[in-house]
Every structure is written in structure tokens, then in C-alpha cells.
């Protein structure tokens, strides 16, 4: 049995958990569940990082002792996991006595081997990052992350001979492509390592300056640098060196972090492991930032989204789906409640929810609520099965590489194909024509595929997946699911089993009313849930009528009709398509359009569209865009704007 050890960073206890922490926890949980379904033995670790300057200062400001303060905030992080439907196997705290002993053991070992020495150092110290910066690393004299001026500190300290392992680390990264992923971060680390001599790492703080830390076993006047202490949590949690867990799960470690802490994980940690005589971890998986209006979400910037409020409003399953679907692995993503509501309505209420609602209702209407027996398979059934097989394989391959957005995109090809299959096979007509054998096959094909979709969704939406399976008359049983075989398995759903009459797992949601600015502390308004058939309009931004414009203003717009000659996914942005439109010019125009969540490239090719042809060119995520494709939309649908009949390419809209 393969072993899969997955970790989140251990979070600092200087602030309450926010959406950024929730996301890494959800991603780790989804990976842990995915590997469990794939038949691996999985172990999921999270926890809190409690020593160092940052915590000492925060506790002082709160008028508490560091330990009291850490106890309180650590509790909030411990409570975060169940709120977002995550089930870690272990929650570690760096103030746990066992962890402290392990850190001291490793320090002693590395000291005795000669890789820790005493020396003097002067450097630019950022208290936010708890690390020294070299002149070269600062941006206009400021910390690149906190945008604050670091303090120059010169003092005697202990150093870890990190420089000694530079060559080994470069070779290791080159020989193991999965060691740091996605590739852009691997390249970033390689270019950092290859750009010059790696410096040794200062791993102590004099007690005269800081007492809140783990005492060095070989010098009681110093405490351990917080990163050297924190990184060791990944092995102390497994009871290194002799614990059974350690023997089982090391080096099968798959760390998940955001790009803010790439260097400590990609450079400090593997060299520390090497110096301590331990094998390197298996993979470091680096995701981007959740941004709010183009800025990283962080407590110090005061722009945090509270995960609890999102879960209370939309439910844990839907919230998890949005985050895992929206963020392309390695890239930043913007969090807006509008985007969340849009995606929940499009993917969950319209696609998945609708599929469940109609299929269950039809099973009741045509087969008394029992799974029918399939008869002869038609060409269209085989085609759907083939598409489903590829969609599920796509899900599994992408998920295994942490590309959850692409994995879900692949699975949704099946969800959408199922709705199309229902439209095309028209069970209502088969019923009217009394073609019950064919109707039985059609409904069986749909229900069995729904079961497959529900099983695949367990890592992403555990609660909803269990309910979907229950609605299909299948109690959730982990031991019976073998995900790697699932794309090809057929006929698991037993004929004659009763299914639920209704689903209603994913009702349409509405944006909560904006909080009036005066009532800053007013409680968040609940999203109103409404029935799918009486969907209220999504609020259109901006609210209220726009100002009148003069005809001459309108004349400034150069609107043209053109034919889409090609369309493909943007290499670096999930929501964007790169579309080439023939506008009667020498070359087709390249337009980057934010349509990927509503249209697949095939939907666009060959269609005539309306383009704003004189929009100033700009680059969108690195790809040049010269114009904009117009659409018309309401709460339900987005449609391409086009002329009522064929028009020559380049034809003017006036
Ligand atoms: N204590 C260190 C980690 C030590 S691990 C041995 C630390 N803690 S932290 O509280 O600052 O957490 C940073 C991590 O929180 C990020 O790497 C990421 O996992 C998560 N995130 C915090 N803000 C985030 C965003 N805005 N977006 C995405 N993830 C975010 O660093």
C-alpha cells in the first residue's frame, strides 16, 4: 500500500484564521481524501507555529503571556478544520513538549556533526518574516513581503552550514522533477540557487533579545530560530526518530504551502534534513495567493475573508468546491463573493443540481423511484461512456498533481454531457412512446454516471458527495470504493434499488445585501436560498442607471462583426480564453475573453461575434488582447452577441 503524508504549514498564532489558511487546509484535506480513495494510506497533519518574535510581540500587545495567548489562538486554528469539513489526523503545536525535545535532539545532532557553528552577523531583520534579508533581497530598502523597513541588527549567533549543501540541493531538484511543483516555483528556486553562493543560516536568537523559543541544547544563552524549530514539526509529529508513524510516513511527505514561504521549504528544509541524515521529502506543492482587489489577503492589510461566514452562508461543500475550482494551481486567484455566487449557480445549481433533480424526478415518474434495468446499449450510450471515462481519468490525473481546478473542469465535462444526453435522448418522449426498454437503459446510464460523479467528488465536497450517493440508494462505504478502477467499472448501481424523490442539494444562491457602510459591525446577511425554477436575477453591477451619454460618445465605439477562427484556453488563467476573430483585416484579431467558465473553445469556433475593435490593446496574464467580445447575460445564461443573419467579417455595428 502506498503511503501519502500531506501537510499544511503550521500557522502563526498571531492572528485569527482567514480564507488563506482555510484554503491550504481544504486543499490538504482534499488531497488526503483523494489518496484514501485511490487506495493509499494517508496521514494529514496541520497545526500551529507558536514561538518567536512575532508571537512574543502579539502576546505583549494583548496583555497576555505568550503561552496563554498561543493557547487561545491555536484553539481557533484547531476549530477551523471541522468548520471547512477537513479531518486532519493530527494537530501539532510547537509548544508540545515532544516537539521541543525533537528540535533539541536535531540541533544537538547537527551541532555535533559540525554543521552548526558560532559566528557574528549583521543583517536587515524583518520582524514580520522573522528572518534576515540580504541587501539584494530588499526592494527599495523594504521587506518585499511586508513593505516595511527592516531593522539592522548585528549580533553573535549560531549558524547552520547551509552553504555546504547548495550543490547537493541543485542536483536533487534537477533529478526529481516532482520535488517542487508547479515548475515555475522549481525554476525560481533553481535560479536562486544558481545565481550565487548560498549563505549560511542564522539559527539562534540571543535570550537578551528573545526568550520565547526553544533553548539551544548546547548554549542556554540562546533560543532556536523559529523557522528551524517550525520546519521540524513535519518529523516531530511522526515521532522521529523511532516512532512507527515516522517509519511509515517518512519520506512520503507532500508539503503544501503558498508561495510566501517557498524559500524556507525549498531551501532551508531539505538542507536541514540532509544535515540531520534524513531523506528529503517527496514533494513541495506551492499554491498562489488569494487576492482581494489585487492585493494579498492578510490580517495586516485588513482585507480578510472569514471562512466561517462563508461556510455559514453557502455551506462547506459549496465553499470548498469554489476554492478548489477557482484557483489554478500555482497562480493567484481573486476572491469575490460575486464570483463565488456565480460559480455556485452555474456549476452546482445549474449543472450538477439540475442533473440530480431531473434524473431523480424522472426515475420516480417512469420507474416508480427504482433504478431500472438496462437493456441493449446504443451508440450514443457508448459515446457518453467513453467521454465519461476520459473525464474521470482527467480528474484523477490532474488531482494527483494538485491541479484541482483542471481536475474539476474535466469532471464537469461529464456533468454537462449528462445533461446534454438527457436532452438528446428525451426520456419524456420515450415514455410517451412506451419505449420502456430503451428508457430503462437511458435512465440507468444517467444514474450510474451520477454515482461515478458523486464518488469522484468526495475529496472536494465530502458532505454533499455522501448525500448524493445516499440519494442514489448507495450508502457511502469507503472500503467499497476503488477510485483508480472507477472510470472503467460499470454496473455498480443495482437495479431495483430505491432512489430519493428529490435532491435539492444545490439550490440557487443570491448575494447577500451589501452591509451599509455606517453599520460596520452589522452581522452578515444570510444568502437567501430560492427554488431553481423561480430564480431571482443576480444583481447586476453597477447598481442604478448609468449616466446619459451623447451620440458622439457612442460614435467613439468601433463595434464590428467577425467570425471566430480559433479559440483555446489561456495558458495561465482558468477563466480566460484566447480567441482569434476574423474582422476582415489582414490577420485575425487576438482577443483574450473572460468567457472560459461559460463557453468551451469549441462553443465559439465558427460563430459570428460582436467585437469592440478599438479597445486599447493590453496584456491579460501575459497574453496580448486587441478588443473585446460582447455577450448578453441575465441571471441564468450568458449568450454571445451576434447579428440575426450572416454579415461579412468586419461589418460595422451601428
Ligand atoms: N508559521 C509559518 C509556516 C511554518 S511551516 C513550517 C507561516 N505561518 S502563516 O500563518 O503566515 O501561514 C502562511 C500560510 O498560510 C501560507 O503559506 C498559506 O498556506 C496560507 N495563507 C495565508 N494567506 C494566504 C493567502 N492570502 N492566500 C493563500 N494562502 C494563504 O508562514
XYZ file of C-alpha atoms and ligand atoms in Angstrom:
685
model
C 0.000 0.000 0.000
C 1.338 3.427 -0.929
C 1.766 5.943 1.857
C 0.763 9.567 1.495
C 1.721 12.077 4.163
C 0.239 15.522 3.499
C 0.878 18.692 5.487
C -0.194 22.317 5.680
C 2.198 24.925 7.024
C 1.830 25.261 10.756
C 0.154 28.621 11.108
C 1.391 31.513 13.237
C -0.794 32.192 16.211
C -0.582 35.958 15.942
C -3.934 36.353 14.187
C -7.232 34.591 13.632
C -7.547 32.115 10.733
C -8.766 33.561 7.436
C -9.644 32.280 3.991
C -5.957 31.860 3.030
C -5.374 29.405 5.886
C -8.701 27.736 5.180
C -7.730 27.167 1.555
C -4.464 25.352 2.303
C -6.311 23.253 4.884
C -9.042 22.394 2.371
C -6.524 21.537 -0.335
C -4.621 19.253 2.043
C -7.857 17.618 3.161
C -8.967 17.091 -0.435
C -5.606 15.512 -1.245
C -5.767 13.286 1.798
C -9.268 12.097 0.884
C -8.315 11.650 -2.770
C -5.390 9.407 -1.854
C -7.547 7.444 0.547
C -9.967 6.789 -2.309
C -7.053 5.858 -4.553
C -6.217 3.103 -2.073
C -3.269 4.776 -0.317
C -2.743 5.053 3.408
C -2.991 8.770 4.043
C -1.919 10.875 7.013
C -2.850 14.561 7.197
C -1.012 16.920 9.535
C -1.718 20.545 10.410
C -1.057 22.728 13.441
C 0.323 25.962 14.822
C 3.702 27.699 14.964
C 3.931 29.369 18.340
C 7.461 30.602 19.113
C 9.437 33.637 18.049
C 9.406 37.433 17.996
C 6.115 37.742 16.212
C 4.150 35.834 18.826
C 6.055 37.402 21.726
C 5.119 40.867 20.423
C 1.475 39.969 19.716
C 1.002 38.479 23.187
C 2.560 41.535 24.777
C 0.143 43.745 22.873
C -2.741 41.552 24.068
C -1.513 41.783 27.680
C -1.123 38.002 27.975
C 1.763 35.630 28.469
C 2.956 34.099 25.183
C 1.678 30.661 26.191
C -1.785 31.915 27.232
C -2.026 33.857 24.031
C -0.847 30.925 21.905
C -3.314 28.562 23.615
C -6.172 30.829 22.687
C -5.335 31.402 19.023
C -4.141 27.846 18.460
C -7.642 26.786 19.542
C -9.122 28.894 16.743
C -6.966 27.088 14.181
C -7.844 23.719 15.660
C -11.520 24.631 15.236
C -11.012 25.791 11.654
C -10.644 22.289 10.191
C -14.093 20.942 11.142
C -15.728 24.197 10.044
C -14.452 23.669 6.484
C -15.144 19.946 6.540
C -11.487 18.956 6.950
C -10.356 15.982 9.013
C -6.673 16.154 9.882
C -5.196 13.079 11.566
C -3.083 15.260 13.819
C -2.847 18.835 15.032
C 0.649 19.719 16.241
C 1.738 22.704 18.303
C 5.373 23.764 18.514
C 4.892 24.243 22.259
C 4.159 20.492 22.631
C 6.876 19.003 24.892
C 7.563 16.179 22.406
C 8.177 18.639 19.598
C 10.542 20.669 21.788
C 12.540 17.523 22.633
C 12.819 16.570 18.967
C 14.042 20.033 17.963
C 16.713 19.894 20.653
C 17.731 16.391 19.570
C 18.171 17.503 15.950
C 20.042 20.670 16.958
C 22.430 18.601 19.054
C 22.964 16.085 16.274
C 23.720 18.728 13.649
C 25.922 20.634 16.128
C 27.935 17.512 16.871
C 28.364 16.763 13.202
C 29.967 20.196 12.792
C 27.242 21.813 10.692
C 26.313 24.375 13.364
C 28.976 26.952 14.335
C 29.165 30.192 16.327
C 29.784 33.465 14.491
C 28.878 37.105 14.142
C 26.351 38.512 11.773
C 24.870 41.817 10.816
C 21.761 41.910 8.657
C 18.425 43.510 7.850
C 15.872 41.794 10.053
C 12.165 41.795 9.234
C 10.095 41.031 12.323
C 7.089 40.126 10.166
C 9.006 37.398 8.335
C 11.233 36.560 11.311
C 14.270 36.443 9.085
C 17.298 38.381 7.971
C 17.309 39.799 4.469
C 20.391 40.497 2.389
C 20.735 43.914 0.766
C 19.977 42.272 -2.592
C 16.699 40.777 -1.427
C 15.194 44.076 -0.249
C 13.002 46.079 -2.615
C 13.761 49.813 -2.310
C 15.160 49.062 1.120
C 11.890 47.419 2.224
C 10.881 43.851 3.029
C 9.390 42.536 -0.231
C 6.514 40.861 1.597
C 5.597 43.294 4.379
C 6.687 46.505 2.605
C 8.184 47.693 5.880
C 11.750 48.802 6.582
C 13.700 46.025 8.285
C 15.851 46.776 11.319
C 19.630 46.431 11.030
C 20.794 44.011 13.712
C 24.382 42.900 14.408
C 24.970 40.185 16.979
C 26.750 36.926 17.745
C 24.739 33.872 16.832
C 24.809 30.248 15.810
C 24.772 29.380 12.126
C 23.739 26.344 10.168
C 26.199 25.485 7.394
C 23.534 25.595 4.705
C 26.029 26.675 2.022
C 27.635 23.228 2.200
C 24.530 21.619 0.688
C 23.937 24.003 -2.190
C 25.383 21.674 -4.857
C 23.573 18.647 -3.492
C 20.264 20.531 -3.450
C 20.641 21.742 -7.045
C 21.328 18.154 -8.163
C 18.432 16.787 -6.144
C 15.969 19.282 -7.629
C 17.239 18.562 -11.130
C 16.926 14.827 -10.664
C 13.429 14.913 -9.111
C 11.001 16.960 -11.207
C 8.156 16.474 -8.708
C 10.242 17.778 -5.791
C 8.935 21.338 -6.199
C 5.815 21.960 -8.258
C 4.411 23.578 -10.293
C 7.503 24.054 -12.453
C 7.564 27.837 -12.172
C 8.482 27.595 -8.469
C 11.016 24.859 -9.155
C 12.645 27.167 -11.705
C 12.510 30.063 -9.254
C 14.338 28.029 -6.620
C 16.878 26.721 -9.120
C 17.658 30.206 -10.368
C 18.020 31.444 -6.785
C 20.409 28.582 -6.014
C 22.342 29.029 -9.229
C 22.585 32.812 -9.037
C 25.334 32.861 -6.398
C 26.721 31.372 -3.225
C 24.057 30.255 -0.737
C 24.616 31.872 2.649
C 24.667 30.005 5.928
C 21.513 30.316 8.004
C 21.436 32.114 11.338
C 19.555 29.695 13.576
C 19.652 31.298 17.009
C 18.453 34.392 18.827
C 20.211 35.655 21.959
C 17.996 35.402 25.039
C 18.856 39.035 25.782
C 16.589 39.850 22.819
C 14.095 36.989 22.792
C 13.238 34.347 25.357
C 10.096 32.880 23.740
C 11.671 29.953 21.910
C 13.303 26.560 22.323
C 16.590 26.748 24.209
C 19.649 25.545 22.307
C 20.787 22.309 23.976
C 24.431 23.355 23.685
C 24.115 27.017 24.809
C 21.467 28.159 27.333
C 22.007 31.820 26.395
C 20.265 31.310 23.069
C 16.907 30.136 21.741
C 16.321 28.452 18.404
C 15.357 30.490 15.321
C 11.630 29.994 14.765
C 11.932 28.534 11.239
C 14.453 25.869 12.318
C 12.020 24.979 15.103
C 8.868 25.114 12.954
C 10.047 23.068 9.965
C 10.937 20.198 12.248
C 7.242 19.807 13.119
C 6.906 17.690 9.986
C 9.053 14.972 11.544
C 8.441 15.556 15.248
C 4.723 14.941 14.592
C 5.660 11.481 13.326
C 7.728 10.816 16.477
C 11.080 10.991 14.745
C 13.371 9.060 15.006
C 11.910 5.868 16.345
C 8.141 6.254 16.027
C 6.085 3.852 13.915
C 4.453 6.788 12.183
C 7.853 8.077 11.182
C 8.882 4.724 9.771
C 5.651 4.517 7.877
C 5.262 8.028 6.502
C 8.743 9.461 6.039
C 9.855 10.329 3.344
C 6.379 10.065 1.755
C 5.786 13.719 2.726
C 3.899 16.056 0.431
C 4.026 19.561 1.807
C 1.535 22.223 0.732
C 2.405 25.895 1.144
C 1.667 29.203 -0.527
C 4.449 30.961 -2.394
C 5.204 33.263 0.594
C 7.143 30.507 2.317
C 8.777 28.895 -0.697
C 12.372 29.553 0.331
C 12.200 28.101 3.866
C 10.528 24.969 2.483
C 12.541 24.584 -0.699
C 15.979 25.573 0.630
C 16.190 25.581 4.452
C 14.161 22.407 4.990
C 15.814 19.971 2.553
C 19.292 21.095 3.591
C 18.329 20.706 7.270
C 17.089 17.201 6.538
C 20.282 16.359 4.695
C 22.443 17.667 7.542
C 20.415 15.632 10.063
C 20.905 12.478 7.983
C 17.264 12.274 6.885
C 15.892 11.681 3.418
C 14.353 14.647 1.599
C 10.576 14.950 1.448
C 8.760 13.706 -1.638
C 7.157 16.909 -2.922
C 6.611 20.550 -2.135
C 3.379 21.843 -3.638
C 3.141 25.582 -3.947
C -0.097 27.440 -4.487
C -0.647 31.129 -5.179
C -2.330 33.799 -3.111
C -5.966 34.551 -2.660
C -6.214 38.198 -3.535
C -8.808 40.764 -2.620
C -8.860 43.554 -5.168
C -5.412 42.605 -6.451
C -3.819 42.535 -3.006
C -2.841 39.500 -0.959
C -5.380 38.736 1.725
C -3.684 39.197 5.069
C -4.549 40.351 8.519
C -2.021 43.170 8.464
C -3.712 44.611 5.364
C -7.172 44.330 6.955
C -8.795 42.668 3.937
C -9.505 39.183 5.209
C -12.471 36.980 4.359
C -13.721 34.884 7.260
C -14.154 31.245 6.292
C -16.810 30.676 8.945
C -19.070 33.320 7.449
C -18.726 31.778 4.000
C -19.493 28.294 5.321
C -22.473 29.551 7.335
C -23.825 31.281 4.257
C -23.111 28.802 1.455
C -22.270 25.514 3.187
C -18.866 23.806 3.490
C -19.236 21.691 0.351
C -20.063 24.594 -1.945
C -17.339 26.782 -0.428
C -14.745 24.027 -0.886
C -15.891 23.445 -4.460
C -15.482 27.119 -5.310
C -11.980 27.414 -3.859
C -10.682 24.208 -5.426
C -12.285 25.026 -8.785
C -11.340 28.687 -8.928
C -7.621 28.653 -8.133
C -5.372 27.309 -10.881
C -2.519 25.503 -9.133
C 0.389 27.853 -8.566
C -1.400 31.015 -9.753
C -3.057 33.722 -7.701
C -6.849 33.937 -7.677
C -9.197 36.740 -6.717
C -11.813 36.147 -4.113
C -15.093 37.947 -4.586
C -18.440 36.852 -3.289
C -19.893 37.689 -6.725
C -17.569 35.149 -8.351
C -18.461 32.586 -5.699
C -22.186 33.062 -6.185
C -21.774 32.997 -9.979
C -19.898 29.727 -9.900
C -22.205 28.059 -7.409
C -25.191 28.966 -9.557
C -23.575 27.927 -12.828
C -21.744 24.744 -11.846
C -23.634 23.481 -8.830
C -27.233 24.724 -9.150
C -27.489 24.667 -12.958
C -25.239 21.774 -13.954
C -24.933 19.291 -11.103
C -28.028 20.184 -9.090
C -30.229 20.229 -12.125
C -28.892 16.845 -13.241
C -29.757 15.293 -9.883
C -33.140 16.976 -9.650
C -34.326 15.930 -13.070
C -32.863 12.406 -13.078
C -34.346 11.526 -9.697
C -37.721 13.022 -10.617
C -37.786 11.044 -13.885
C -36.845 7.802 -12.132
C -39.857 8.342 -9.898
C -42.152 9.253 -12.723
C -41.165 6.446 -15.085
C -39.929 3.658 -12.797
C -41.663 4.165 -9.515
C -38.489 5.520 -7.916
C -36.433 2.360 -8.558
C -33.206 2.076 -10.566
C -34.309 0.451 -13.860
C -32.531 -2.452 -15.575
C -30.502 -1.503 -18.624
C -31.170 -3.225 -21.960
C -29.265 -3.030 -25.237
C -26.558 -0.369 -25.452
C -26.825 2.173 -28.293
C -24.068 4.132 -29.997
C -24.955 7.300 -28.040
C -24.604 5.400 -24.755
C -21.172 4.095 -25.721
C -20.100 7.593 -26.744
C -21.183 9.016 -23.411
C -19.360 6.246 -21.553
C -16.209 6.993 -23.485
C -16.464 10.702 -22.712
C -17.094 9.851 -19.059
C -14.062 7.593 -18.914
C -11.832 10.352 -20.226
C -13.384 12.944 -17.924
C -12.770 10.766 -14.861
C -9.238 9.917 -15.914
C -8.621 13.625 -16.460
C -9.924 14.315 -12.969
C -7.669 11.707 -11.411
C -4.526 12.661 -13.305
C -4.903 16.332 -12.516
C -5.849 15.791 -8.893
C -2.791 13.600 -8.357
C -0.684 16.585 -9.434
C -2.592 19.040 -7.205
C -4.291 20.650 -10.220
C -7.719 20.578 -8.647
C -9.216 23.264 -10.912
C -8.345 21.321 -14.042
C -9.495 18.086 -12.459
C -12.898 19.541 -11.689
C -13.102 21.128 -15.101
C -12.556 17.690 -16.583
C -15.216 16.087 -14.385
C -17.673 18.811 -15.333
C -17.355 17.794 -18.958
C -19.135 14.639 -17.880
C -21.711 16.508 -15.786
C -22.570 18.758 -18.722
C -22.546 15.846 -21.158
C -25.064 14.043 -18.949
C -27.460 16.963 -19.119
C -27.000 17.063 -22.888
C -27.526 13.305 -23.127
C -30.843 13.675 -21.293
C -31.872 16.486 -23.649
C -30.955 14.407 -26.692
C -32.378 11.051 -25.646
C -35.537 12.843 -24.396
C -36.745 10.282 -21.832
C -40.162 12.015 -21.776
C -40.674 11.122 -25.457
C -39.508 7.529 -24.930
C -42.046 7.298 -22.109
C -44.805 8.780 -24.216
C -43.989 6.289 -26.975
C -43.877 3.438 -24.461
C -40.258 2.553 -25.355
C -39.655 1.316 -21.821
C -36.613 -0.880 -22.555
C -34.769 1.997 -24.194
C -35.960 4.354 -21.441
C -34.596 1.928 -18.815
C -31.184 1.923 -20.470
C -31.101 5.703 -20.777
C -32.016 6.225 -17.131
C -29.563 3.562 -15.976
C -26.745 5.163 -17.977
C -27.549 8.515 -16.365
C -27.887 7.225 -12.784
C -24.736 5.079 -12.914
C -22.751 8.052 -14.211
C -24.208 10.235 -11.462
C -22.901 7.717 -8.956
C -19.451 7.949 -10.525
C -19.522 11.737 -10.380
C -20.605 11.658 -6.723
C -17.782 9.262 -5.804
C -15.184 11.448 -7.502
C -16.488 14.487 -5.654
C -15.912 13.084 -2.171
C -12.448 14.686 -1.799
C -13.873 18.048 -2.837
C -17.336 18.023 -1.265
C -17.372 15.212 1.301
C -20.734 16.066 2.816
C -22.545 16.591 -0.469
C -20.960 13.501 -2.031
C -22.251 11.281 0.766
C -25.726 12.796 0.347
C -25.663 12.366 -3.433
C -24.776 8.702 -3.029
C -27.491 8.254 -0.444
C -29.961 9.805 -2.848
C -28.899 7.167 -5.357
C -29.617 4.456 -2.800
C -25.921 3.803 -2.126
C -24.801 4.267 1.474
C -21.275 5.710 1.453
C -18.742 2.956 2.107
C -15.063 3.862 1.777
C -13.962 0.243 1.681
C -16.015 -0.435 -1.398
C -14.722 2.449 -3.488
C -11.661 1.847 -5.657
C -11.228 5.132 -7.451
C -8.481 4.070 -9.895
C -10.873 1.460 -11.318
C -13.933 3.709 -11.250
C -13.586 5.182 -14.785
C -13.946 1.695 -16.278
C -16.187 -0.016 -13.743
C -19.788 -0.404 -14.914
C -22.968 -1.610 -13.322
C -22.343 -0.887 -9.652
C -25.761 0.673 -9.124
C -28.179 -2.168 -8.569
C -31.431 -2.305 -10.467
C -34.475 -2.197 -8.246
C -32.826 -0.040 -5.568
C -34.960 2.917 -4.454
C -33.654 6.416 -5.094
C -34.694 9.689 -3.432
C -37.627 11.551 -4.954
C -35.892 14.933 -4.882
C -32.361 16.199 -4.497
C -32.232 19.947 -3.838
C -28.635 19.741 -2.666
C -27.554 22.809 -4.565
C -30.225 25.497 -4.533
C -29.530 28.723 -6.340
C -27.929 31.326 -4.113
C -28.094 35.075 -4.063
C -25.530 37.601 -2.986
C -26.229 38.951 0.482
C -27.267 42.609 0.508
C -24.206 44.813 0.917
C -23.642 45.887 4.508
C -24.479 49.595 4.866
C -21.204 51.475 5.395
C -22.464 53.139 8.586
C -23.299 49.820 10.234
C -19.783 48.420 10.019
C -20.330 45.820 12.696
C -23.733 44.691 11.440
C -23.970 40.898 11.261
C -23.539 39.310 7.848
C -26.790 38.788 5.996
C -27.651 35.248 5.098
C -27.767 34.364 1.430
C -31.361 33.743 0.551
C -31.887 30.348 -0.974
C -34.517 30.131 -3.647
C -36.062 27.391 -5.755
C -34.316 26.665 -9.025
C -37.395 27.430 -11.122
C -38.049 30.819 -9.564
C -34.522 32.096 -9.784
C -34.310 35.770 -8.936
C -31.992 37.893 -11.016
C -28.355 38.044 -9.998
C -27.585 41.638 -9.052
C -26.028 43.470 -11.959
C -23.085 45.738 -11.263
C -23.034 48.655 -11.126
C -26.367 49.218 -9.425
C -28.565 52.052 -10.648
C -28.862 53.642 -14.092
C -25.745 54.792 -15.856
C -25.354 58.416 -16.837
C -26.639 59.533 -20.249
C -24.043 59.843 -22.964
C -24.002 61.918 -26.141
C -24.304 60.290 -29.556
C -20.747 61.420 -30.220
C -19.674 59.321 -27.229
C -21.365 56.283 -28.724
C -19.670 57.000 -32.055
C -16.322 56.547 -30.393
C -17.018 52.815 -30.215
C -15.873 50.761 -33.188
C -18.104 47.680 -32.979
C -17.519 45.025 -35.638
C -18.887 41.631 -36.544
C -16.313 38.868 -37.008
C -16.020 35.081 -37.192
C -14.153 33.154 -34.508
C -11.463 31.183 -36.321
C -9.816 29.618 -33.279
C -10.164 29.560 -29.511
C -8.083 27.983 -26.827
C -7.643 28.072 -23.093
C -5.342 30.763 -21.754
C -2.089 29.072 -20.646
C -2.104 30.856 -17.321
C -5.643 31.788 -16.355
C -8.543 29.480 -15.796
C -11.234 31.977 -16.686
C -9.747 33.280 -19.900
C -9.909 32.096 -23.493
C -7.540 33.256 -26.214
C -9.756 33.797 -29.235
C -8.832 34.732 -32.813
C -11.540 36.630 -34.678
C -11.524 37.358 -38.419
C -12.558 41.019 -38.754
C -11.837 41.384 -42.458
C -8.311 42.560 -41.659
C -5.033 41.070 -42.953
C -4.748 38.828 -39.877
C -7.368 37.647 -37.417
C -7.504 39.696 -34.219
C -6.394 38.085 -30.971
C -8.814 38.784 -28.138
C -8.480 37.473 -24.597
C -12.000 36.927 -23.301
C -13.193 36.114 -19.774
C -15.613 33.502 -21.048
C -13.971 30.203 -20.094
C -16.431 29.462 -17.300
C -19.415 29.763 -19.673
C -18.050 28.587 -23.029
C -15.648 25.918 -24.136
C -13.342 26.796 -27.050
C -15.444 24.538 -29.339
C -18.564 26.558 -28.465
C -17.001 29.632 -30.030
C -15.214 28.434 -33.151
C -17.195 29.226 -36.302
C -19.601 31.651 -34.578
C -20.010 35.266 -35.584
C -19.492 37.581 -32.665
C -19.516 41.304 -31.981
C -16.152 42.797 -31.060
C -15.212 46.182 -29.627
C -12.479 46.680 -32.189
C -10.925 49.924 -30.973
C -10.374 48.974 -27.349
C -6.810 49.933 -26.381
C -4.657 46.770 -26.631
C -3.482 45.307 -23.324
C -1.903 42.182 -21.975
C -4.086 39.881 -19.910
C -1.991 37.497 -17.834
C 0.825 37.887 -20.304
C -1.220 37.435 -23.494
C -1.906 40.341 -25.829
C -5.580 41.226 -26.295
C -6.843 43.562 -29.021
C -10.515 44.070 -28.454
C -13.383 42.590 -26.523
C -16.109 40.077 -27.394
C -19.589 41.178 -26.326
C -22.118 38.942 -24.612
C -25.623 39.389 -23.273
C -26.431 37.912 -19.912
C -29.012 37.559 -17.227
C -29.041 35.565 -14.004
C -29.373 32.300 -15.873
C -27.455 32.414 -19.084
C -24.678 34.124 -20.934
C -25.109 34.307 -24.716
C -22.789 35.547 -27.417
C -23.952 38.746 -29.025
C -24.303 38.206 -32.747
C -26.119 39.519 -35.807
C -29.506 37.978 -36.646
C -28.128 36.789 -40.016
C -24.723 36.363 -41.629
C -22.741 39.584 -42.106
C -19.373 39.935 -43.863
C -16.496 39.793 -41.418
C -15.616 43.342 -40.407
C -19.228 44.525 -40.833
C -19.948 47.543 -38.620
C -22.460 47.626 -35.786
C -24.166 50.985 -35.896
N 4.399 29.708 10.522
C 4.772 29.828 9.164
C 4.810 28.483 8.490
C 5.716 27.483 9.114
S 5.586 25.913 8.342
C 6.834 25.043 8.943
C 3.773 30.717 8.438
N 2.586 30.873 9.003
S 1.383 31.764 8.407
O 0.357 31.784 9.421
O 1.852 33.020 7.941
O 0.800 30.925 7.226
C 1.232 31.101 5.886
C 0.413 30.161 5.036
O -0.992 30.436 5.195
C 0.630 30.271 3.543
O 1.786 29.602 3.105
C -0.651 29.657 3.047
O -0.640 28.286 3.254
C -1.675 30.292 3.974
N -2.071 31.617 3.525
C -2.063 32.765 4.258
N -2.548 33.784 3.498
C -2.876 33.329 2.275
C -3.436 33.922 1.124
N -3.789 35.183 1.060
N -3.621 33.120 0.054
C -3.289 31.801 0.047
N -2.763 31.229 1.136
C -2.548 31.946 2.258
O 4.125 31.201 7.368
